[in-house]
Amino acid sequence: MRKINEENERIKRKYFHYLRNAKRKDKSSVLKAAQAIQRFEASIGHASFKTFKIEQVVRFRDKLETAKSKATGKPLSKSTIASILAANKDFIFWLADKPGYKSRIGYSDADYFNMDAKGQRIARTVRESPYPSLEMVRYTFDAMPTTTEIQRRDKALIAFLMITGARDGAIASMRLKHVNVVDNYVFQDAREVRTKGSKTITTFFLPVDPAYTSNFIAWVQYLQQKRLFGPDDPLFPPLEIGHRNGEFAVLGLKREIYSNSNAIRKAIKNAFQKAGLPTFTPHAFRKTLVKWASDAYQTVEAFKAFSQNIGHSSVVTTASAYMPVSIERQAEIVLKK
């Protein structure tokens, strides 16, 4: 059972309020900071932060180097360690001028949470993550049945990912009013859609494959004409679970958006599994599309338009984060005469 130090809880609440309302961090960022700070607090036996000592930080850093992830059982990655240390560094720096703490903590004490230079280089290393090829996605899409409306929904989800590259968090919060199937675009309104960085994005349907576009439009028309869904109803409705013949069963689709994107990720994973292929996350589709776009939009202006279409302010972000060049490919390009 987790121990509680009431004094620590009070000052942490003030800090989280500062992060949320002064630094304007979103809830997920505040939660990550809370988890990192709780980890340090546990390492000092939940003693008051007023007893802060540099030696505590040194021991904490050493523990992180040997700690293992609860999810995977593997050692924590350097990027995870860097994130935990950075969150605690910011917290201790903030504490340094607070009443009851400023006589015990100096601003420079926060620097002891810095990671060594070698660890920082490893943490910043960009690793190429797997993504499905166009052929893999189309094979999975073709293999998906459409007997039930749940199956139709999941197939339309694959289609939507391939024509928009939208993030799963945004998809989970979209409503029918955000889609225009006449002019073929999605208006990701940050006031209502959970976009990254609360950015409003207008995304026109990408001409990857007409099968995806027609499938998605048919899904929207089904919701509007058969299910009589209105503008404020969800684009990809959650399952409605209830009792049927004395047992729990899927009764249909709800008229509310998802609270998170877990179901979206699960649906994509299941689709690839049933097709007998390796599984991928919804985010991996963005790499698939960037690879496709590198051939489809070969002028600078065209690729910039694509980059903007998937929500990037700078084409540099698209190229650096989604178009990694392997060492082999680097050599092939550079040495080509």
XYZ file of C-alpha atoms in Angstrom:
337
model
C 0.000 0.000 0.000
C 1.384 3.400 -0.978
C 2.583 5.551 1.924
C 1.337 9.108 2.212
C 3.170 12.116 3.597
C 0.484 14.780 3.966
C 2.994 17.638 3.950
C 4.473 16.379 0.689
C 1.011 15.892 -0.809
C 0.083 19.505 -0.080
C 3.178 20.972 -1.697
C 2.873 18.605 -4.676
C -0.704 19.731 -5.240
C 0.502 23.333 -5.366
C 3.182 22.350 -7.874
C 0.752 20.479 -10.096
C -1.561 23.492 -9.999
C 1.428 25.588 -11.122
C 2.181 23.200 -13.988
C -1.431 23.134 -15.138
C -2.287 26.822 -14.832
C 1.014 28.716 -15.082
C 3.099 26.464 -17.336
C -0.069 25.399 -19.208
C 0.855 21.718 -19.249
C -1.821 19.253 -20.327
C -3.170 16.590 -17.977
C -0.998 13.813 -19.363
C 2.177 15.877 -18.839
C 1.167 16.696 -15.268
C 0.460 13.014 -14.618
C 3.907 12.012 -15.900
C 5.500 14.639 -13.638
C 3.487 13.343 -10.680
C 4.603 9.763 -11.321
C 8.255 10.797 -11.610
C 8.154 12.841 -8.398
C 6.367 10.046 -6.556
C 9.163 7.731 -7.625
C 11.780 10.008 -6.047
C 9.628 10.439 -2.949
C 9.365 6.664 -2.555
C 13.156 6.376 -2.852
C 13.573 8.615 0.210
C 11.002 6.673 2.205
C 8.355 9.390 1.795
C 10.329 11.655 4.095
C 9.493 15.354 3.949
C 10.993 17.208 1.002
C 12.301 19.607 3.648
C 14.903 16.950 4.496
C 16.240 17.102 0.919
C 19.921 16.191 0.571
C 22.118 15.892 -2.483
C 23.044 12.369 -1.432
C 19.405 11.363 -1.906
C 19.583 12.403 -5.545
C 22.824 10.500 -6.129
C 21.300 7.318 -4.699
C 18.120 7.895 -6.709
C 20.098 8.187 -9.958
C 21.918 4.957 -9.187
C 18.623 3.143 -8.486
C 17.171 4.274 -11.789
C 20.101 2.749 -13.643
C 19.227 -0.702 -12.286
C 15.438 -0.310 -12.098
C 13.156 -2.331 -14.361
C 9.926 -1.441 -16.087
C 6.839 -2.965 -14.462
C 5.260 -3.349 -17.887
C 8.115 -5.112 -19.697
C 10.395 -6.358 -16.949
C 13.325 -4.849 -18.844
C 15.704 -2.130 -17.575
C 14.390 1.417 -17.926
C 15.435 3.045 -21.181
C 17.754 6.046 -21.086
C 14.966 8.246 -22.440
C 12.668 7.159 -19.590
C 15.374 7.833 -17.010
C 16.045 11.236 -18.558
C 12.338 12.082 -18.361
C 12.095 11.054 -14.694
C 15.184 13.060 -13.746
C 14.037 16.130 -15.676
C 10.631 16.125 -13.947
C 12.271 16.000 -10.515
C 14.809 18.652 -11.463
C 12.010 21.067 -12.380
C 10.169 20.278 -9.144
C 13.174 20.838 -6.875
C 14.034 24.070 -8.709
C 10.454 25.250 -8.109
C 10.684 24.305 -4.403
C 13.867 26.331 -3.902
C 12.100 29.637 -3.206
C 9.035 28.319 -1.374
C 8.501 29.082 2.327
C 9.786 26.276 4.509
C 11.997 24.947 1.702
C 14.204 27.822 0.547
C 16.404 27.578 3.636
C 17.037 23.905 2.870
C 17.136 23.759 -0.953
C 19.216 25.865 -3.332
C 18.455 26.411 -7.002
C 21.704 24.698 -7.969
C 20.692 21.573 -6.037
C 18.327 20.775 -8.890
C 21.320 20.290 -11.183
C 22.158 17.040 -9.416
C 19.252 15.491 -11.308
C 21.138 15.993 -14.580
C 21.971 12.873 -16.554
C 25.575 12.312 -17.617
C 26.542 13.357 -21.147
C 26.751 9.785 -22.440
C 23.291 8.979 -21.124
C 21.891 12.157 -22.659
C 23.253 11.216 -26.078
C 21.682 7.763 -25.837
C 18.369 9.207 -24.612
C 18.221 11.609 -27.572
C 19.017 8.922 -30.136
C 16.150 8.558 -32.590
C 15.386 4.913 -33.233
C 13.496 3.828 -36.288
C 10.179 2.326 -35.226
C 8.391 -0.234 -37.427
C 5.450 0.768 -39.569
C 3.197 -1.132 -41.966
C 3.794 -1.012 -45.692
C 1.015 0.094 -48.020
C 0.585 -3.527 -49.046
C 0.263 -4.721 -45.441
C -2.429 -2.156 -44.683
C -4.390 -2.989 -47.831
C -4.145 -6.721 -47.101
C -5.435 -6.159 -43.567
C -8.174 -3.853 -44.823
C -9.355 -6.367 -47.432
C -9.376 -9.170 -44.862
C -11.694 -7.306 -42.488
C -15.321 -8.502 -42.526
C -18.296 -6.134 -42.551
C -21.080 -8.384 -41.273
C -21.740 -6.414 -38.069
C -21.713 -2.682 -37.560
C -18.802 -3.106 -35.144
C -16.800 -4.718 -37.947
C -17.855 -1.950 -40.338
C -16.736 0.639 -37.817
C -13.300 -0.923 -37.366
C -12.765 -1.242 -41.115
C -13.740 2.414 -41.560
C -11.221 3.256 -38.851
C -8.407 1.721 -40.902
C -9.653 3.645 -43.944
C -9.779 6.901 -41.998
C -6.222 6.481 -40.731
C -5.016 5.976 -44.299
C -6.731 9.071 -45.698
C -5.959 11.444 -42.818
C -3.056 10.193 -40.694
C -4.936 11.590 -37.695
C -3.651 10.750 -34.221
C -5.604 8.226 -32.155
C -6.395 10.748 -29.409
C -7.958 13.072 -31.960
C -9.908 10.251 -33.624
C -11.343 9.112 -30.294
C -12.800 12.575 -29.688
C -14.111 13.356 -33.179
C -17.788 13.885 -33.922
C -19.638 13.730 -37.214
C -19.717 17.516 -37.459
C -15.942 17.550 -37.835
C -16.134 15.641 -41.135
C -17.122 17.037 -44.518
C -17.643 14.208 -47.023
C -18.754 16.614 -49.748
C -15.457 18.495 -49.919
C -13.491 15.576 -48.429
C -11.821 17.032 -45.371
C -11.764 16.806 -41.571
C -11.721 19.914 -39.409
C -9.820 18.962 -36.270
C -11.134 21.774 -34.086
C -8.860 21.999 -31.039
C -11.739 23.348 -28.968
C -13.426 19.950 -29.255
C -10.919 17.484 -30.698
C -7.990 16.258 -28.611
C -5.208 17.216 -31.007
C -1.540 17.261 -30.066
C -0.579 20.626 -28.620
C -4.225 21.750 -28.927
C -3.578 22.632 -32.553
C -6.478 23.139 -34.961
C -5.861 21.193 -38.188
C -7.700 21.043 -41.497
C -6.964 17.671 -43.078
C -8.030 16.892 -46.633
C -8.497 13.236 -47.529
C -5.263 11.854 -48.958
C -5.630 10.105 -52.341
C -3.778 7.003 -51.182
C -6.360 4.536 -52.473
C -9.972 5.215 -53.555
C -11.083 2.104 -51.636
C -10.284 3.820 -48.347
C -12.120 7.019 -49.218
C -15.250 5.265 -50.459
C -15.328 2.963 -47.429
C -15.065 5.831 -44.972
C -17.710 7.938 -46.730
C -20.039 4.925 -46.727
C -19.513 4.620 -42.962
C -20.415 8.261 -42.374
C -23.534 7.883 -44.520
C -24.490 4.733 -42.601
C -24.301 6.594 -39.290
C -26.307 9.511 -40.632
C -28.930 7.678 -42.676
C -29.342 4.313 -40.939
C -28.443 5.059 -37.334
C -29.755 8.636 -37.526
C -26.645 10.030 -35.844
C -26.457 13.815 -35.675
C -23.575 16.309 -35.850
C -22.651 15.937 -32.174
C -22.606 12.147 -32.229
C -19.244 10.313 -32.377
C -17.518 9.496 -35.640
C -16.346 6.145 -34.260
C -18.817 5.253 -31.483
C -17.850 3.089 -28.498
C -19.566 -0.234 -27.896
C -22.732 -0.261 -25.850
C -22.564 -3.175 -23.402
C -25.678 -4.458 -21.659
C -27.698 -7.510 -20.709
C -29.231 -9.825 -23.264
C -30.875 -13.089 -22.224
C -29.363 -12.722 -18.773
C -25.803 -12.291 -20.041
C -23.530 -9.365 -20.883
C -23.502 -8.663 -24.610
C -22.721 -5.970 -27.167
C -25.982 -4.183 -27.835
C -24.734 -1.709 -30.412
C -23.018 1.650 -30.534
C -23.154 4.505 -28.026
C -23.843 8.137 -28.853
C -20.806 9.413 -26.972
C -17.115 9.818 -27.671
C -14.363 7.745 -26.117
C -12.762 9.019 -22.912
C -9.357 7.899 -24.248
C -7.826 6.213 -27.282
C -7.291 2.728 -25.823
C -10.140 1.175 -27.823
C -8.822 2.741 -31.037
C -5.396 1.183 -30.526
C -6.939 -2.176 -29.610
C -9.083 -2.239 -32.753
C -6.049 -1.606 -34.979
C -3.986 -4.230 -33.172
C -6.753 -6.818 -33.522
C -7.149 -6.103 -37.242
C -3.494 -6.893 -37.954
C -3.543 -9.941 -35.678
C -6.567 -11.427 -37.441
C -4.851 -10.849 -40.780
C -1.884 -12.844 -39.517
C 0.493 -9.877 -39.657
C 2.702 -8.104 -37.096
C 0.741 -5.566 -35.060
C 1.142 -1.794 -35.305
C -0.132 1.241 -33.468
C -2.358 3.880 -35.116
C 0.571 6.286 -34.917
C 2.645 3.987 -37.158
C 0.259 4.803 -40.017
C 1.702 8.323 -40.077
C 5.076 6.881 -41.104
C 3.370 4.794 -43.761
C 1.792 7.942 -45.166
C 4.997 9.988 -45.020
C 6.756 7.241 -46.974
C 3.917 7.312 -49.527
C 3.996 11.112 -49.676
C 7.731 11.211 -50.393
C 6.882 9.695 -53.773
C 3.469 11.264 -54.299
C 4.504 14.856 -53.503
C 7.955 15.422 -54.920
C 8.133 19.224 -55.090
C 8.996 21.223 -51.972
C 5.646 23.029 -52.049
C 3.678 19.793 -52.467
C 5.440 18.041 -49.589
C 4.971 21.127 -47.426
C 1.223 20.949 -48.138
C 1.199 17.285 -47.111
C 3.150 18.084 -43.954
C 0.625 20.757 -43.056
C -2.204 18.337 -43.827
C -1.078 15.915 -41.102
C -0.686 18.704 -38.570
C 2.973 19.705 -38.736
C 3.846 23.391 -38.622
C 7.227 22.688 -40.161
C 8.192 20.287 -42.917
C 11.393 19.712 -40.925
C 9.330 17.886 -38.287
C 7.870 15.593 -40.924
C 11.237 14.821 -42.480
C 13.245 14.382 -39.273
C 10.704 12.440 -37.205
C 8.990 10.351 -39.883
C 11.602 9.872 -42.614
C 14.606 8.290 -40.910
C 17.425 7.333 -43.277
C 19.266 4.136 -42.418
C 23.069 4.029 -42.600
C 22.815 1.718 -45.611
C 20.461 4.092 -47.417
C 22.644 7.056 -46.421
C 25.633 5.410 -48.085
C 23.605 4.492 -51.158
C 22.402 8.067 -51.652
C 25.669 9.828 -50.854
C 27.898 7.517 -52.912
C 25.591 7.403 -55.930
C 27.236 8.989 -58.949
